[in-house]
Short mmCIF file of C-alpha atoms and ligand atoms in Angstrom, two decimals:
data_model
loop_
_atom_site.label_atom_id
_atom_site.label_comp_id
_atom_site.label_asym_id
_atom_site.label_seq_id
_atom_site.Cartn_x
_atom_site.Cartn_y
_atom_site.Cartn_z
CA UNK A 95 14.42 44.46 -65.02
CA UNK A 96 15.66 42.37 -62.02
CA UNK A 97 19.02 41.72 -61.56
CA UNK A 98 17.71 37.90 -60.80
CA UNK A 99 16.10 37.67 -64.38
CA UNK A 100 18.65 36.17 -66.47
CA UNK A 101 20.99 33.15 -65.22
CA UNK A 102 22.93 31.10 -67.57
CA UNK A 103 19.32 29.03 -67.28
CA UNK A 104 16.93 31.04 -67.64
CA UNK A 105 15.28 33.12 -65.27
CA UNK A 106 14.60 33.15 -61.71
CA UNK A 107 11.17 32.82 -60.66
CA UNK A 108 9.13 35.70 -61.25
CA UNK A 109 8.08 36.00 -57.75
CA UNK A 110 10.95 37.76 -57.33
CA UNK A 111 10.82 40.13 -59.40
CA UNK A 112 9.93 42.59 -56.54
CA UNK A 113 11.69 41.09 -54.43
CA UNK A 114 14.85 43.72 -54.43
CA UNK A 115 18.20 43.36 -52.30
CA UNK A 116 17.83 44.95 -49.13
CA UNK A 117 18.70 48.88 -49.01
CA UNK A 118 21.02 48.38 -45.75
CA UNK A 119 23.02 45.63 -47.54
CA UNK A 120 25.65 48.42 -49.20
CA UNK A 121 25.87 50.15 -45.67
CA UNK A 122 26.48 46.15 -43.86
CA UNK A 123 29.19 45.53 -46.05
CA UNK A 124 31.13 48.70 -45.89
CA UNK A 125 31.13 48.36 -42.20
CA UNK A 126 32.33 45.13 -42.48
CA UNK A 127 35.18 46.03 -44.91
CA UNK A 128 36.42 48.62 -42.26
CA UNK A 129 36.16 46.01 -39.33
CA UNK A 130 38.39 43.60 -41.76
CA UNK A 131 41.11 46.86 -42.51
CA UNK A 132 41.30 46.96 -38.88
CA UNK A 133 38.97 50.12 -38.15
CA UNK A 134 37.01 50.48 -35.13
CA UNK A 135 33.29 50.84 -36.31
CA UNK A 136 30.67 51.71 -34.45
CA UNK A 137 27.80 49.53 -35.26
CA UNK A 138 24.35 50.54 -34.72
CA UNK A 139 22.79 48.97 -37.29
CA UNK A 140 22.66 45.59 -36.22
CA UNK A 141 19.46 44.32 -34.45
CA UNK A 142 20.42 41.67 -32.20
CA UNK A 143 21.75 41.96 -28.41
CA UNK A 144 25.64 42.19 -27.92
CA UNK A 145 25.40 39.76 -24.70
CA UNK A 146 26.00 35.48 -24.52
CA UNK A 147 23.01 33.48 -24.55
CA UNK A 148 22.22 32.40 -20.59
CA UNK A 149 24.47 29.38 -19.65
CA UNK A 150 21.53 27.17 -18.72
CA UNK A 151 20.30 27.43 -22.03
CA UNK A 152 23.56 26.19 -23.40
CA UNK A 153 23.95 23.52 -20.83
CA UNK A 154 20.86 21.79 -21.55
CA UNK A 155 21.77 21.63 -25.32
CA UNK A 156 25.19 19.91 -23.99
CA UNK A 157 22.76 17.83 -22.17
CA UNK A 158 20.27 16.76 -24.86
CA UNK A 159 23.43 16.16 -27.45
CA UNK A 160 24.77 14.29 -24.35
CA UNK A 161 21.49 12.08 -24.52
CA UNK A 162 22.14 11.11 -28.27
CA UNK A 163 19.18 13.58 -29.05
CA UNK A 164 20.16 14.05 -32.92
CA UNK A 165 17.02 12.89 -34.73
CA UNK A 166 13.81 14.47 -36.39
CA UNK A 167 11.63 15.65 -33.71
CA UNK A 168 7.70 16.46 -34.12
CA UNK A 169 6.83 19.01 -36.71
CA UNK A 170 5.52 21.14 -33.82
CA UNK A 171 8.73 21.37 -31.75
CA UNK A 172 8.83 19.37 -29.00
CA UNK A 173 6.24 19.23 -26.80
CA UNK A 174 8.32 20.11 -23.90
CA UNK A 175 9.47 22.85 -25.40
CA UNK A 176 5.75 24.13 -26.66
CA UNK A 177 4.73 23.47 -22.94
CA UNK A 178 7.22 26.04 -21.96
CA UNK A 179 6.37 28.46 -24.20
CA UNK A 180 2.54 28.24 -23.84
CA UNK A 181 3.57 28.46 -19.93
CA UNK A 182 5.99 31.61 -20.55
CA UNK A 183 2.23 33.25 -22.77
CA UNK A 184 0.23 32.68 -20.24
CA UNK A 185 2.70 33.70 -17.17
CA UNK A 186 4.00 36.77 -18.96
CA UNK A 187 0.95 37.77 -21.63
CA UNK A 188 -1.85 36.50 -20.10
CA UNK A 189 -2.69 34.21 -22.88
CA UNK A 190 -3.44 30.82 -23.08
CA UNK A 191 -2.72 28.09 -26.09
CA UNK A 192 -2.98 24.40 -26.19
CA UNK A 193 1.03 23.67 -26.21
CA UNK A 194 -0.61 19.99 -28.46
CA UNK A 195 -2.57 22.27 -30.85
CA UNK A 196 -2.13 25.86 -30.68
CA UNK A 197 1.83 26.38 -30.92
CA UNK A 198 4.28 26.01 -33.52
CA UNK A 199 8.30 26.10 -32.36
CA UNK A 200 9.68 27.65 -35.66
CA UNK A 201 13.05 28.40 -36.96
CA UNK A 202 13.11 31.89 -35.36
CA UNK A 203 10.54 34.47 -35.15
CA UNK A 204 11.00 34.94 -39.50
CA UNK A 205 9.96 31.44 -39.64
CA UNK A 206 6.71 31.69 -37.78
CA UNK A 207 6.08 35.08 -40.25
CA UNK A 208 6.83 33.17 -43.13
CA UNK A 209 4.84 30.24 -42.54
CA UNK A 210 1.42 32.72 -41.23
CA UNK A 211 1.78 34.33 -44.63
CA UNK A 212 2.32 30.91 -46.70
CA UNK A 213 -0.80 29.34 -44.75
CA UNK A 214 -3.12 32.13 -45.74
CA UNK A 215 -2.06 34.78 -48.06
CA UNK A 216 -2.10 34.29 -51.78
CA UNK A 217 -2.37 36.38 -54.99
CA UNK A 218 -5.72 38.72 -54.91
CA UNK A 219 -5.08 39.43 -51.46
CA UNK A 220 -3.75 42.54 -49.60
CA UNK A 221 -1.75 42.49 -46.61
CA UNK A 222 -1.79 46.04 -44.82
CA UNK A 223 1.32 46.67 -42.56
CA UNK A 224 2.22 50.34 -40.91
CA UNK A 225 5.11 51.40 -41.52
CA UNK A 226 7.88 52.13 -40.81
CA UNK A 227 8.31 48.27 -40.80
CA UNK A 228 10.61 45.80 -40.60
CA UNK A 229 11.30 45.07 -44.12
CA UNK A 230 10.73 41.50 -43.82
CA UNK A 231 6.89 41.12 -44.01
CA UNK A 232 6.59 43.24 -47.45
CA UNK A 233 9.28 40.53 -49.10
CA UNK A 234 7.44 37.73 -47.43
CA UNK A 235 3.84 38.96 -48.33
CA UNK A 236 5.09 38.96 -51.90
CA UNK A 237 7.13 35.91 -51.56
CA UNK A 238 3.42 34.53 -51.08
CA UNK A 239 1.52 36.72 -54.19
CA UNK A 240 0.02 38.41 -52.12
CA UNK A 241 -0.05 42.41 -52.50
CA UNK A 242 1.52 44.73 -49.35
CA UNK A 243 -0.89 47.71 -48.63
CA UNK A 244 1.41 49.88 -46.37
CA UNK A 245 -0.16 52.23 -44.34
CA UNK A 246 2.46 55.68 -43.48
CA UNK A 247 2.42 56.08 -39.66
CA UNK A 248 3.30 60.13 -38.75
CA UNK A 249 6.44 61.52 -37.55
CA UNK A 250 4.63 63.71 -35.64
CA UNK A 251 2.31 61.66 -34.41
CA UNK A 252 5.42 59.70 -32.38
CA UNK A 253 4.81 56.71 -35.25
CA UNK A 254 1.85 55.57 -33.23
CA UNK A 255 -0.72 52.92 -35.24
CA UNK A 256 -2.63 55.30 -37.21
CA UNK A 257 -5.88 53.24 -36.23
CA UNK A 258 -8.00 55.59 -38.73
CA UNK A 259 -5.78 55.28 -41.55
CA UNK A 260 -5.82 51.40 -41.42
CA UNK A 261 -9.46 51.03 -41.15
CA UNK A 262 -9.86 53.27 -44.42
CA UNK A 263 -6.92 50.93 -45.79
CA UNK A 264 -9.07 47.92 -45.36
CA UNK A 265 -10.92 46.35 -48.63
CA UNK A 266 -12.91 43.16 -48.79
CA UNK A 267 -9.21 41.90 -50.40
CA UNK A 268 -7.70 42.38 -46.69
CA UNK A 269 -6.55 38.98 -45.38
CA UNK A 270 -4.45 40.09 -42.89
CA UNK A 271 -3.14 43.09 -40.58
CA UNK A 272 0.25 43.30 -39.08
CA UNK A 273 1.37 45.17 -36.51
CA UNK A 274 4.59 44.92 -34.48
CA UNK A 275 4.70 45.47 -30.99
CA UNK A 276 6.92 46.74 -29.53
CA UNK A 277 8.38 48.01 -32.69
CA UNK A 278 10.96 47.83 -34.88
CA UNK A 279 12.03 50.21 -35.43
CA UNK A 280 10.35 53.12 -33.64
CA UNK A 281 9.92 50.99 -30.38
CA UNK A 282 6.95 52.18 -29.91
CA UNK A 283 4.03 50.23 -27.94
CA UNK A 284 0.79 49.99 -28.92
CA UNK A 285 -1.57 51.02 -26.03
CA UNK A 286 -4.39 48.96 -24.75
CA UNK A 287 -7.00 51.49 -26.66
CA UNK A 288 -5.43 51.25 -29.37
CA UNK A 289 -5.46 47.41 -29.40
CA UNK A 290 -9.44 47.51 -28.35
CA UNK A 291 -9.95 50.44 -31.51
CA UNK A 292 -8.54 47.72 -34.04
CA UNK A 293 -10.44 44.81 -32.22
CA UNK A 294 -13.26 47.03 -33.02
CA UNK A 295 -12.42 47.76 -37.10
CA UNK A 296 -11.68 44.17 -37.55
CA UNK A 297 -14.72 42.54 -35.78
CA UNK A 298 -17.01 42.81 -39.09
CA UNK A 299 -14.41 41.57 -41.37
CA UNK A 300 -12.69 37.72 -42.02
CA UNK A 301 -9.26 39.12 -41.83
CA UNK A 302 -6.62 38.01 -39.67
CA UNK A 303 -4.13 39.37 -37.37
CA UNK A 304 -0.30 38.81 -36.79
CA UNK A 305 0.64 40.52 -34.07
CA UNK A 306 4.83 40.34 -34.45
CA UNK A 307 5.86 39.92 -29.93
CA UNK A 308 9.34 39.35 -30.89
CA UNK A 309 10.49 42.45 -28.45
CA UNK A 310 7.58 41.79 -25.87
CA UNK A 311 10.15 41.19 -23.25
CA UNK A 312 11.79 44.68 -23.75
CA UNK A 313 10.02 47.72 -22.28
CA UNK A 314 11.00 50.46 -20.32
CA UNK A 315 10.09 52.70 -17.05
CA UNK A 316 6.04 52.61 -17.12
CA UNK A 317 5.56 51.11 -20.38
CA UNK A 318 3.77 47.35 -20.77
CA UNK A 319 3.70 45.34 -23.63
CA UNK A 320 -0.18 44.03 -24.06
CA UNK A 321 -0.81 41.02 -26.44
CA UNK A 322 -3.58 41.78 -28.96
CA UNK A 323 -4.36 38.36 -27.85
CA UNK A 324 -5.75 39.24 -24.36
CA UNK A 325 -7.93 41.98 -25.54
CA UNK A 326 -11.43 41.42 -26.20
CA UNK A 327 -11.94 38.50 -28.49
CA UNK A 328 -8.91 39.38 -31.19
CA UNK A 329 -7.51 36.11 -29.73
CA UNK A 330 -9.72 34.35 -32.79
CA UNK A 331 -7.71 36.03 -35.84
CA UNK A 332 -4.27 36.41 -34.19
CA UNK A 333 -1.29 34.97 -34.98
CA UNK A 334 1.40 35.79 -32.21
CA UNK A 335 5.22 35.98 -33.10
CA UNK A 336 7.77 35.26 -30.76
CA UNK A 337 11.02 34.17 -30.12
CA UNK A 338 14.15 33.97 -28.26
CA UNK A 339 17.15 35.90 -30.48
CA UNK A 340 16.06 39.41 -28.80
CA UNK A 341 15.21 39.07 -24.78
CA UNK A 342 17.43 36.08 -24.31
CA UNK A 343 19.82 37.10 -27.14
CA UNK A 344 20.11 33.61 -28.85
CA UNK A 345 19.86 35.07 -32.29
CA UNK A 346 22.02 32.48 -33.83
CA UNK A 347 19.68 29.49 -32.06
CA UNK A 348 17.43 30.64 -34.85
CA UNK A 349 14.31 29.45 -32.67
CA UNK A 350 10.93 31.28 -32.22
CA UNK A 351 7.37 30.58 -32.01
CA UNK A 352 3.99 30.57 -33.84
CA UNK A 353 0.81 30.89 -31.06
CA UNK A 354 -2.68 31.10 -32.58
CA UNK A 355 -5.82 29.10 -32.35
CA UNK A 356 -6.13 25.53 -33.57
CA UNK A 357 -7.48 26.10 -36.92
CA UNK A 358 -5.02 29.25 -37.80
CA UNK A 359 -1.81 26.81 -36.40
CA UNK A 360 -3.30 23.87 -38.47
CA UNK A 361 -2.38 25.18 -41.76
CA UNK A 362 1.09 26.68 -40.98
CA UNK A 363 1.46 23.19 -39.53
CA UNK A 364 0.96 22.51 -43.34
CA UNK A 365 3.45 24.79 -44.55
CA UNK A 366 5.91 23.68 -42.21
CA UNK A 367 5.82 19.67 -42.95
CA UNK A 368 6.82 20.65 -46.43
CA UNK A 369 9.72 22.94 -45.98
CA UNK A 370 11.55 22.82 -42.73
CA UNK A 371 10.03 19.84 -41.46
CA UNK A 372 11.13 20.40 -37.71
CA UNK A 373 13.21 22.82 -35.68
CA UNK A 374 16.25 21.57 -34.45
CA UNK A 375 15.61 19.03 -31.91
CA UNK A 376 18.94 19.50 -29.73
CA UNK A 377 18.04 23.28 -29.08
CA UNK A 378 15.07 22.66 -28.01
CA UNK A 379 15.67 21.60 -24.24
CA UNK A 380 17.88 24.76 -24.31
CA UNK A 381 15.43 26.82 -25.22
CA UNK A 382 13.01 25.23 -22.96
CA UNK A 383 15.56 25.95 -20.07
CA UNK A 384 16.13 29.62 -20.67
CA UNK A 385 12.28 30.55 -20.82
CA UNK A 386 11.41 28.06 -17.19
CA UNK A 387 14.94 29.06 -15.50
CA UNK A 388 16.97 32.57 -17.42
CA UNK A 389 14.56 35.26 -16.42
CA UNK A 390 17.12 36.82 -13.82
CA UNK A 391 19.59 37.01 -16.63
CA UNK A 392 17.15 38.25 -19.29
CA UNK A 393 15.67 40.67 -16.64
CA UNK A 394 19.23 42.02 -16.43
CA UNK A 395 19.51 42.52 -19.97
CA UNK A 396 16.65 44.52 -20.08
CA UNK A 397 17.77 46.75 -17.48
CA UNK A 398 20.95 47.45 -19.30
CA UNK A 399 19.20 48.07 -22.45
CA UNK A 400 17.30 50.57 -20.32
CA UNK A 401 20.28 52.22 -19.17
CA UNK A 402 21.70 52.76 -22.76
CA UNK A 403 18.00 54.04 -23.92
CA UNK A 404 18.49 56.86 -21.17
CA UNK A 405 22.13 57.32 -21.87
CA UNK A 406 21.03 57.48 -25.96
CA UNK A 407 17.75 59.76 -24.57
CA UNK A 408 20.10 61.82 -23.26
CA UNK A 409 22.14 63.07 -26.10
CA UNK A 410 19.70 63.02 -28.92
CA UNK A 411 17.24 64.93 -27.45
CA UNK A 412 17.09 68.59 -28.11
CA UNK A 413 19.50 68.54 -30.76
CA UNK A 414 18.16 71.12 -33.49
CA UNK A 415 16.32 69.67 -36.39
CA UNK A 416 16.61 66.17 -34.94
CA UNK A 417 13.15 64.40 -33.32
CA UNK A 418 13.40 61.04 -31.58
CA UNK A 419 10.05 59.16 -31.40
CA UNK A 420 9.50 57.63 -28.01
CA UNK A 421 11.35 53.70 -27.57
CA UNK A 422 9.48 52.58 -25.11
CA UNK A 423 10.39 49.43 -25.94
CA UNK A 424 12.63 47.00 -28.35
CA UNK A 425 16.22 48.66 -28.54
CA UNK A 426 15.86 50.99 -31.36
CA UNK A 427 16.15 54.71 -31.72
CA UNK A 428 14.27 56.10 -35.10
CA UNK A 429 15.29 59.60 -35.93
CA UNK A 430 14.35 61.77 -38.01
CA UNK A 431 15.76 64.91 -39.18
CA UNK A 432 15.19 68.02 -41.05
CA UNK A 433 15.98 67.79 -44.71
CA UNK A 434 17.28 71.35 -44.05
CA UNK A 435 20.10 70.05 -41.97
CA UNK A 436 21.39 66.60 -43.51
CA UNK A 437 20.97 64.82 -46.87
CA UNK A 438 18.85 61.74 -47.49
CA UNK A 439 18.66 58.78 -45.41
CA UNK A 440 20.99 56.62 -47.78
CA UNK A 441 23.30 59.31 -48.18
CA UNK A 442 23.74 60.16 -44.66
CA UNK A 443 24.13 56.65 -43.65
CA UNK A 444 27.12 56.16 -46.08
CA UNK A 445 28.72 59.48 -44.66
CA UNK A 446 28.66 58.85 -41.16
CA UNK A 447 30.36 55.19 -42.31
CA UNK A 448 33.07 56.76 -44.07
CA UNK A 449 33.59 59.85 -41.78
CA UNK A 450 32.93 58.94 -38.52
CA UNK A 451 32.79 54.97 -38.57
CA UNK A 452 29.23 54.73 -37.44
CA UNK A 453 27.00 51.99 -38.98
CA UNK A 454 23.15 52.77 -38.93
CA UNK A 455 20.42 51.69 -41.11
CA UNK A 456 18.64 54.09 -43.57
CA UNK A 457 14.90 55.01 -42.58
CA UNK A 458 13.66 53.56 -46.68
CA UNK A 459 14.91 50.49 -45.18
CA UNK A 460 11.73 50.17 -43.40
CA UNK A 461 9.48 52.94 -45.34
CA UNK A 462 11.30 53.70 -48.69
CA UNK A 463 8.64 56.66 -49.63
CA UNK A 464 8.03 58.51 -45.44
CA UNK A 465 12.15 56.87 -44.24
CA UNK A 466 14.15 59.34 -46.68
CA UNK A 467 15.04 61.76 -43.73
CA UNK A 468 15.28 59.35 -40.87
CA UNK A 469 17.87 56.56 -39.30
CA UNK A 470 17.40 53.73 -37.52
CA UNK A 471 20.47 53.18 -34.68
CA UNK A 472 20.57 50.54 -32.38
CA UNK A 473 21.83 50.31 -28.88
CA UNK A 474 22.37 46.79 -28.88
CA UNK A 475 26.02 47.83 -28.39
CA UNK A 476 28.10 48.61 -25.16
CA UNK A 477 27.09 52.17 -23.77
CA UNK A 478 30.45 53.62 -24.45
CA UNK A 479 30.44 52.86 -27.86
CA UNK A 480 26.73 54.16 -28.42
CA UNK A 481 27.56 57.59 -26.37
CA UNK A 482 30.48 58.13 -28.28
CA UNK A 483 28.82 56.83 -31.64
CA UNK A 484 25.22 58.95 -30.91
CA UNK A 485 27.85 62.14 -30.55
CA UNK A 486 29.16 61.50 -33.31
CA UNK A 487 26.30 61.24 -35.31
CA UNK A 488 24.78 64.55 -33.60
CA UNK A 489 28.09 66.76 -34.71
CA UNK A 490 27.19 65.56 -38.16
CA UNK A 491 23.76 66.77 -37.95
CA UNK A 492 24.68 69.66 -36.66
CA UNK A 493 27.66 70.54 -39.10
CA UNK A 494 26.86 72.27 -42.55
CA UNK A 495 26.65 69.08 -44.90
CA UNK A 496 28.69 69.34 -47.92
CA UNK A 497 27.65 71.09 -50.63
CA UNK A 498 25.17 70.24 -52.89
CA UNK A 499 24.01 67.08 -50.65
CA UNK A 500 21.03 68.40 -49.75
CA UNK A 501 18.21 67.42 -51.72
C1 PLP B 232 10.20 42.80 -35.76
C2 PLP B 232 10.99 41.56 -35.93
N1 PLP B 232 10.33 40.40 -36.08
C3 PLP B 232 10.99 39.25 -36.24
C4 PLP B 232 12.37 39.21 -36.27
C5 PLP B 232 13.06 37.90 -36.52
O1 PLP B 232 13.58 37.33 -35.39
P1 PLP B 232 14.35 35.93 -35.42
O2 PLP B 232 15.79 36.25 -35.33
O3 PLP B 232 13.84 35.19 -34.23
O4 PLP B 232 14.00 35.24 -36.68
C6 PLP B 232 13.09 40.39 -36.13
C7 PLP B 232 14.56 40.39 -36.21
O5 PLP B 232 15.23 41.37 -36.32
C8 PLP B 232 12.38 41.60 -35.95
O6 PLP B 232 13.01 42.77 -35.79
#
């Protein structure tokens, strides 16, 4: 039974019955006890950048609070702000919206998620994601009634979109497809073939698309991020996630977007006038500035995050029993290891907490049947800290675990 069903009135909706606490909440606490006894953690399991949010960005909220700009705004976002962002899509991406019709400013890139599944998933339909995945859309999909169909991408296939498996995973019940690209948390990219081979397996059927951009801004050496958008005529079903906290690291702005065609944005519009109502309207000019004026300073965040990934690169690979698959983008490393030479994901994790003050997430975090011999680490994190935490993570893989651990 859930640990939500009984309050002193009554029980908590039933909706969230499956709804369970997230796996990497034990291992976020602990780390956070040892940062409050005064321990110096290492903490790779936190997905957001380590570097201030551009100053023009935070000027221009000075500005607009300056202004007396403290009101409701337009559901939408404002439409400065959606004119940016429709100019950043079609500048960056290649794709174009209507800023007055085709794109939603949400409360960060969850909202946008949230408010795609609300607007057209419901109970009787499936919702196939590949994971690994960020655990979000399963807890959302239910949140909605609606029935996750995860598809298991292969280790050894470098976690790449298993394009045959989700075609046999689709049922006249599919409503939608997610994918996540770049990912979290295998950073992989999908490949423009791969994007034209599910434009293909979708064409004959009604369902849509979300295609989760949040890291578009964040690939490395030859790699290139390609909306689903731009390719052939997916444009129709897509929903494109996007937002701010991860190139321009404004997490805690909590501000993102939802891009799609009229009549997909129409009823998350919906959605949105009954919940939220509107995003913040004094963040909005901020945002506005850092996608028209912080690309130098977001362009030299990527390069540093490029510098850790070949620092990381560096020591993980070769290590015995240990594969990496290939980040060519986000800021992710996904290992996975041998069950011959470490214990379960969950297990590990805590160990490395408590013996060598390194904080990573579990792999069932984001695939609780195919993560139970892999970590997720993040190198959102100054590159001392991740070379010296990625060593110490490789002399516990490579150190006899203690007995009876392995499983
Ligand atoms: C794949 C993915 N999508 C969406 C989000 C949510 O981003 P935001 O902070 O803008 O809500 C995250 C955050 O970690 C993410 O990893």
């Amino acid at each position: 039974m859930s640990t939500l069903a009984a309050t002193r009135f009554g029980r908590a909706a039933a909706r969230l019955d499956e709804i369970k606490p997230s796996p990497i909440r034990m291992i976020f606490d602990k780390a956070a006890a040892l940062d409050a006894a005064g321990e110096k953690v290492y903490h790779f399991e936190i997905g957001r950048p380590d570097f201030d949010t551009p100053n023009v960005a935070k000027g221009a909220v000075a500005a607009s609070l300056g202004r007396g700009e403290v009101h409701y705004g337009p559901n939408a976002g404002t439409a400065d702000l959606r004119a940016a962002i429709a100019d950043y899509l079609m500048s960056r991406r290649g794709t174009s919206y209507d800023p007055a019709s085709e794109v939603l400013v949400t409360i960060g890139a969850n909202e946008a998620v949230f408010l795609a599944l609300m607007a057209f998933c419901g109970p009787g339909d499936e919702v196939i994601v590949p994971v690994p995945a960020w655990a979000h859309y399963q807890s959302c999909i239910r949140l909605t009634g609606a029935t996750p169909v995860p598809v298991p991408l292969k280790a050894d296939a470098d976690f790449s979109l298993d394009l045959d498996a989700i075609e046999a995973a689709i049922t006249d019940r599919t409503r939608m497809v997610i994918i996540c690209t770049p990912n979290n948390p295998t950073g992989g990219v999908a490949s423009q073939a791969e994007i034209e081979r599910l434009s293909q397996i979708l064409e004959p059927t009604d369902s849509l698309l979300m295609s989760d951009e949040i890291y578009a801004d964040l690939v490395y050496e030859d790699a290139a991020h390609i909306s689903p958008a731009a390719v052939n005529n997916l444009r129709e079903r897509t929903l494109v996630i996007g937002g701010f906290a991860k190139a321009f690291a404004m997490d805690g702005w909590r501000l993102g977007w939802l891009a799609g065609p009229h009549e997909l944005i129409t009823p998350a519009l919906r959605v949105r006038q009954y919940t939220t109502v509107c995003p913040p309207t004094f963040l909005q000019p901020g945002a506005a500035a850092a996608l028209r004026h912080a690309r130098a300073e977001a362009e030299a965040m990527r390069r540093e995050f490029e510098d850790r990934r070949r620092a990381g690169l560096e020591i993980l690979t070769g290590v015995p029993g240990v594969s990496v698959s290939k980040p060519d983008g986000a800021f992710y490393f996904y290992l996975t290891y041998s069950p011959l030479i470490a214990e379960p994901a969950e297990q590990l994790a805590m160990r490395l907490l408590e013996e060598q003050k390194v904080a990573v997430v579990p792999g069932t975090a984001f695939d609780p049947d195919g993560g139970k011999h892999s970590i997720r680490i993040s190198y959102a994190c100054h590159i001392d800290d991740l070379t010296e935490g990625l060593r110490r993570i490789v002399q516990t893989l490579t150190t006899t675990p203690p007995e009876g651990a392995l499983q």
